[in-house]
Coordinates of C-alpha atoms in Angstrom, one line a residue:
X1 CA 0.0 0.0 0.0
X2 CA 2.5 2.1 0.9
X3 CA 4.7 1.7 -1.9
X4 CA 1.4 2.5 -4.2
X5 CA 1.2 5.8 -2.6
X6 CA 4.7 6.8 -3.5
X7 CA 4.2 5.8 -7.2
X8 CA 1.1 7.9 -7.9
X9 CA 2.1 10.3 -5.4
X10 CA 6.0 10.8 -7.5
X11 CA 4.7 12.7 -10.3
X12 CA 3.1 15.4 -8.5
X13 CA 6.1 15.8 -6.1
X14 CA 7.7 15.9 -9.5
X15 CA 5.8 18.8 -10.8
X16 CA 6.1 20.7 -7.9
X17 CA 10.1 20.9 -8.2
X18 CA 9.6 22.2 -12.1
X19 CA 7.7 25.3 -10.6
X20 CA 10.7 27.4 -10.4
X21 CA 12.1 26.4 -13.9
X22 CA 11.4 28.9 -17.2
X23 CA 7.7 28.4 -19.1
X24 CA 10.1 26.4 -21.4
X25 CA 12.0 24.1 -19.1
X26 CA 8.3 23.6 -17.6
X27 CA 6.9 22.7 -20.6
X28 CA 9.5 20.4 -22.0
X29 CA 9.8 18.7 -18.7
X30 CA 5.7 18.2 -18.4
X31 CA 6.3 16.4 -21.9
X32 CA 8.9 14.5 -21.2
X33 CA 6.7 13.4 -17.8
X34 CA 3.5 12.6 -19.7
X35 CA 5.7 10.5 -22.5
X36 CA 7.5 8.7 -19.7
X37 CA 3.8 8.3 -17.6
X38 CA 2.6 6.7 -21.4
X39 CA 5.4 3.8 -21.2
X40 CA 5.0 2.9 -17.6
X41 CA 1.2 2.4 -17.8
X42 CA 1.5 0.9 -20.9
X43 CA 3.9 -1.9 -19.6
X44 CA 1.7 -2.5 -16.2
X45 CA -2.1 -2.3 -18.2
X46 CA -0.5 -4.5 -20.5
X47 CA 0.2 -7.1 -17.6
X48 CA -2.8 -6.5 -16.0
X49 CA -4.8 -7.3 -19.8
X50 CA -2.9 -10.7 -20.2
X51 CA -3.7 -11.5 -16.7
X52 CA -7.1 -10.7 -16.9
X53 CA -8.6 -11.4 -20.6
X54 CA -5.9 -13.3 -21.9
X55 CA -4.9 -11.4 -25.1
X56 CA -6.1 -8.7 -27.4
X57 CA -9.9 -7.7 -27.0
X58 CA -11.7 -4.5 -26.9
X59 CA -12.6 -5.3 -23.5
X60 CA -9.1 -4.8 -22.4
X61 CA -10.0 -1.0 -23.2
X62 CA -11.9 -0.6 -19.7
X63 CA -9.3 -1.6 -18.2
X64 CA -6.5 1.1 -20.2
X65 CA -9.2 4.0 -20.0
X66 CA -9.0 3.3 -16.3
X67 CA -5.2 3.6 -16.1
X68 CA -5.2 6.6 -18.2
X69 CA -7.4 8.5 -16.8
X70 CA -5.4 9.1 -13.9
X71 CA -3.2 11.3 -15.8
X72 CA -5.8 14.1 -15.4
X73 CA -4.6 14.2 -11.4
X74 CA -1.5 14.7 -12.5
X75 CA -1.7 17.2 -14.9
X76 CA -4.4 19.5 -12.9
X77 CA -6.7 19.2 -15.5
X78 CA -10.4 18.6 -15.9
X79 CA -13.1 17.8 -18.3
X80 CA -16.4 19.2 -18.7
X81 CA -18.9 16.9 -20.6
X82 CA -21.9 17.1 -22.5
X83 CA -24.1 14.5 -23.8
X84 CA -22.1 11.4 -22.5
X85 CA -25.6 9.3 -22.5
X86 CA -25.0 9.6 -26.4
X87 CA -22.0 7.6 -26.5
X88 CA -23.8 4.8 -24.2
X89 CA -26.2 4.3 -26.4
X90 CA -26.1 0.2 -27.0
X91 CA -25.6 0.2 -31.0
X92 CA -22.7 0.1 -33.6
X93 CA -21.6 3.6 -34.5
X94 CA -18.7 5.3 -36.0
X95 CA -17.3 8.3 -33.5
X96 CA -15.2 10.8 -35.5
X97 CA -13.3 13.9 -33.5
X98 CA -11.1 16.9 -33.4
X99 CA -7.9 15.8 -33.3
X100 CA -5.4 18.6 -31.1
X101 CA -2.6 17.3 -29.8
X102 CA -0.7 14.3 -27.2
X103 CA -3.4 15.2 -24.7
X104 CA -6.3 13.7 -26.9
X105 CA -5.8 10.4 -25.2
X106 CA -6.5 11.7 -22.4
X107 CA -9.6 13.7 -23.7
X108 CA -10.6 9.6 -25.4
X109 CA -10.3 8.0 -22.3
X110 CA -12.1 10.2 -20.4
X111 CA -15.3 9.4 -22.4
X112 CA -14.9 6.2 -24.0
X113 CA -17.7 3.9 -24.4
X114 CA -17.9 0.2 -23.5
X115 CA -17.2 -2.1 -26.6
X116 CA -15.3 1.1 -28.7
X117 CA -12.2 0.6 -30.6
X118 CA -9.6 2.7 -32.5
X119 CA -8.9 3.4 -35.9
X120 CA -4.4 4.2 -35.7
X121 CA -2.1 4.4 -38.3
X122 CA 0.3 1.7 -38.2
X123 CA 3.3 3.1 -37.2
X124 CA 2.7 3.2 -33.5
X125 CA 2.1 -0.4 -33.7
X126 CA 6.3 -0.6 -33.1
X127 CA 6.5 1.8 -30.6
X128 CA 7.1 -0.9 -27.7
X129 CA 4.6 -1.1 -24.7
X130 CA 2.4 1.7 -25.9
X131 CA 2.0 -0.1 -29.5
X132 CA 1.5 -3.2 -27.3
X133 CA -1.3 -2.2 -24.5
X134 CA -2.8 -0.4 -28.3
X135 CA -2.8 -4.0 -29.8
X136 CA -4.1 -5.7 -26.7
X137 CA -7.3 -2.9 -26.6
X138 CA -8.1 -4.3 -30.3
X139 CA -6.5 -0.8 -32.3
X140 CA -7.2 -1.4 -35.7
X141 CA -3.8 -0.6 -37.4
X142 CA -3.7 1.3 -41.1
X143 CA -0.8 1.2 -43.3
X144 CA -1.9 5.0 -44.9
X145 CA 0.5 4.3 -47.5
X146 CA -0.8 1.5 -49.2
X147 CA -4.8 2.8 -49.8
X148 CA -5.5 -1.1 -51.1
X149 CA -4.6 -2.7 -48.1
X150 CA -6.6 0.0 -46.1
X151 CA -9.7 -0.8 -47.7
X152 CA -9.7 -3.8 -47.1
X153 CA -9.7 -3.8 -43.3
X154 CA -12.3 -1.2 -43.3
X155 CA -14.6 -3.4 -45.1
X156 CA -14.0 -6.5 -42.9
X157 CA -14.1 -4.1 -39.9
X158 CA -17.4 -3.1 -41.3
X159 CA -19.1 -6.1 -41.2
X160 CA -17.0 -7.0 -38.2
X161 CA -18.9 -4.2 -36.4
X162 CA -22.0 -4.6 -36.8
X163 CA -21.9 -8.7 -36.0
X164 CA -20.0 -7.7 -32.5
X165 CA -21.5 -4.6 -31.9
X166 CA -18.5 -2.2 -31.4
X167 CA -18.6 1.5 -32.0
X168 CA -15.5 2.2 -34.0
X169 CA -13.3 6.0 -33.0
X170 CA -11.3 8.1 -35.8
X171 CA -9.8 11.3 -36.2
X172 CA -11.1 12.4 -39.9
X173 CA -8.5 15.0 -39.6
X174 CA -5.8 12.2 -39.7
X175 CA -3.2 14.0 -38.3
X176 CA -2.8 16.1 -34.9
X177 CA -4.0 19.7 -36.1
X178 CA -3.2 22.8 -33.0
X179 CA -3.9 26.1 -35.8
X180 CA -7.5 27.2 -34.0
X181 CA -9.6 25.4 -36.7
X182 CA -10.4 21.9 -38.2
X183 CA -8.5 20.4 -40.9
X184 CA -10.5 19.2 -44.3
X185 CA -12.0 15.5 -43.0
X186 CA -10.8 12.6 -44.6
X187 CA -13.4 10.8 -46.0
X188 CA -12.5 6.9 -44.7
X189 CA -14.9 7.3 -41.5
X190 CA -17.7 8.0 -43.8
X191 CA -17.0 5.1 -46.3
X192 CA -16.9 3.3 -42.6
X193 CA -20.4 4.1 -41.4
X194 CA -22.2 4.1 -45.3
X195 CA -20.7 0.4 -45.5
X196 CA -21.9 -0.7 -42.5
X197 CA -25.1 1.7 -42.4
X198 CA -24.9 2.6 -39.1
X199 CA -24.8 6.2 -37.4
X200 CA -22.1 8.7 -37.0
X201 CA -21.5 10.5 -33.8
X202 CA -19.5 13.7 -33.7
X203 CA -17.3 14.5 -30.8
X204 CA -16.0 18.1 -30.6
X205 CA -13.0 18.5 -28.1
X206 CA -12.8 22.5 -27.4
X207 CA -9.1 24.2 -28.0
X208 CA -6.4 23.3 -25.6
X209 CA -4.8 26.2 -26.2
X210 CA -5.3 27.8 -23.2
X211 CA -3.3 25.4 -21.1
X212 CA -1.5 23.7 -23.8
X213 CA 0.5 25.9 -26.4
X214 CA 3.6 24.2 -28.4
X215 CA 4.0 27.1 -29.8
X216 CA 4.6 29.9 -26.8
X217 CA 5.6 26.4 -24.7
X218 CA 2.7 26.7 -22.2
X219 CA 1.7 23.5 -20.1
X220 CA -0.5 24.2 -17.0
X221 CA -3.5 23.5 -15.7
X222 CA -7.1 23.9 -17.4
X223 CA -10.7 22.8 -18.3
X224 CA -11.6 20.9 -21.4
X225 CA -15.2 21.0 -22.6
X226 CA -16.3 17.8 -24.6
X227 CA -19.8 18.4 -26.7
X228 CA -21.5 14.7 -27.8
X229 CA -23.5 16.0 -31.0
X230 CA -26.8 14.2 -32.5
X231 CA -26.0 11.6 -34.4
X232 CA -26.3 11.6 -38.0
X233 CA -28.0 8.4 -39.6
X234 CA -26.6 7.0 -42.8
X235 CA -29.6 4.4 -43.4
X236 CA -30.2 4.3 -47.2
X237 CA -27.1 6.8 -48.3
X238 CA -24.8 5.5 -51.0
X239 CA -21.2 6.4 -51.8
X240 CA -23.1 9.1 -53.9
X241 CA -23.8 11.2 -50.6
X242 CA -20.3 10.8 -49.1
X243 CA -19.6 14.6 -50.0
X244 CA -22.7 16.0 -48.0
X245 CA -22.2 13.9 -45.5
X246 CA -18.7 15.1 -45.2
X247 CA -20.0 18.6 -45.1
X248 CA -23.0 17.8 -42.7
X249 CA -20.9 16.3 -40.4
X250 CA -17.7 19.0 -40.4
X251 CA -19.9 22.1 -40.5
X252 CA -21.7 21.0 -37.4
X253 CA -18.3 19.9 -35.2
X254 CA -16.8 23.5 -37.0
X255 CA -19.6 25.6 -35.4
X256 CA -19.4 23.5 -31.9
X257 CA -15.8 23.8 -31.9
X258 CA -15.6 27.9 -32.1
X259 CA -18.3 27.5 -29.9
X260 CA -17.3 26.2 -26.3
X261 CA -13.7 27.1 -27.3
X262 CA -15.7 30.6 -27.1
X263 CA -13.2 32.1 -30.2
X264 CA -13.9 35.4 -31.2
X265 CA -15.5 35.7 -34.3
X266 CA -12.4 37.6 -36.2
X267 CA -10.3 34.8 -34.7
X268 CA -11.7 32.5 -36.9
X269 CA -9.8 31.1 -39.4
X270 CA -11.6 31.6 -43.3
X271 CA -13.7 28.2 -43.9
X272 CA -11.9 25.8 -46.2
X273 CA -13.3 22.8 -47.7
X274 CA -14.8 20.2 -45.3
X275 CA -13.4 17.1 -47.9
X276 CA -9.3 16.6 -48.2
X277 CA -9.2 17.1 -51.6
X278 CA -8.6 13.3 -53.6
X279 CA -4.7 12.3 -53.8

């Protein structure tokens, strides 16, 4: 017990000796903390999956979620969310959201649903433990540069969805994005939830950017406001209506974004298209 306290108690003695350091040396150091934080969870969820399920299975994801959400403590910050009974609804969906920064594990965890897995590229697949404890929570891996092979296991995880039930998460951004607005969408959630005709459900992080800054190097404390919009129903749409859906979908988590973020209106960057234009 004791030795328990002194693990979860080390990080925030930690923090406390980076107070009199620069903005900088702070912020670098609270990085360097959280990436370190990443790799010892991962090795000891990762035991505590085996040990408990056996292997790789979305319902190790409880038990990650449960590890990660401790980081929160750590980090002094909190999370204010809306319409979480929308993500418990019990029915296959496809969850698509902002996508900010490192901290959007953190934001993930904090609402997952039960039976939810990831869409990741396939690269952190070989980043030791956390590629590990991502395998054993059933992350669905994509090799981005070879768009056959990516097809494929959207189809099968298509059909593979609606037979198990699962909701299935993915940034349509597809890359981390911190410049105050949403990147064009992607359009392979979309294919995702036409295929398997089930329901999209948008997920609007607001900005971190008052707490968490790589550009001026500010990492403090702060409040994150979550919005769970309607979801959007794709019964009876084709391929055909991919583009409006695209639009439906971006315009709606664009709008919610500026709006707990509470931008300015001249702050705003000028609308681009909601579609990443065809490679």
């Amino acid at each position: 017990m004791e030795l328990g306290l002194w693990l979860s108690a080390a990080p925030l003695l930690l923090l406390l000796l980076l107070l009199p350091l620069s903005r900088v040396t702070r912020f670098y150091a609270k990085v360097a903390l959280y990436c370190a934080l990443c790799l010892v969870v991962s090795v000891v969820a990762s035991a505590v999956c085996l040990l408990r399920n056996g292997g790789r299975t979305v319902d190790n994801m409880s038990i990650i979620s449960w590890f990660m959400r401790s980081f929160k403590y750590v980090y002094g910050l909190r999370f204010k969310v809306k319409g979480q009974e929308k993500l418990d609804v019990d029915q296959p969906c496809v969850i698509i959201s902002n996508h900010q920064s490192i901290l959007d594990m953190m934001g993930l965890m904090e609402v997952l649903p039960k039976r939810c897995v990831q869409i990741a590229k396939r690269e952190l697949l070989y980043l030791g433990p956390v590629g590990l404890v991502m395998y054993l929570g059933g992350v669905h891996f994509i090799n981005r540069q070879r768009s056959s092979t990516a097809m494929t296991m959207m189809a099968e995880l298509g059909e593979r969805m609606v037979r198990e039930n699962l909701k299935v998460w993915i940034y349509p951004e597809g890359t981390r994005n911190d410049n105050g607005d949403l990147l064009p969408f992607k359009k392979g959630a979309f294919y995702l939830a036409i295929q398997a005709q089930v329901p999209i459900l948008p997920v609007v992080y607001s900005s971190f950017s008052s707490f968490y800054n790589t550009r001026t190097k500010l990492f403090t404390s702060g409040t994150m406001t979550v919005q769970v919009l309607d979801a959007i129903p794709t019964s009876g749409l084709t391929q055909a209506d991919i583009p409006t859906l695209v639009d439906t979908c971006y315009q709606a988590m664009r709008s919610t974004f500026f709006h707990i973020s509470k931008m300015p209106q001249e702050n705003r960057a000028a609308a681009g298209p909601a579609v990443e234009p065809a490679q």
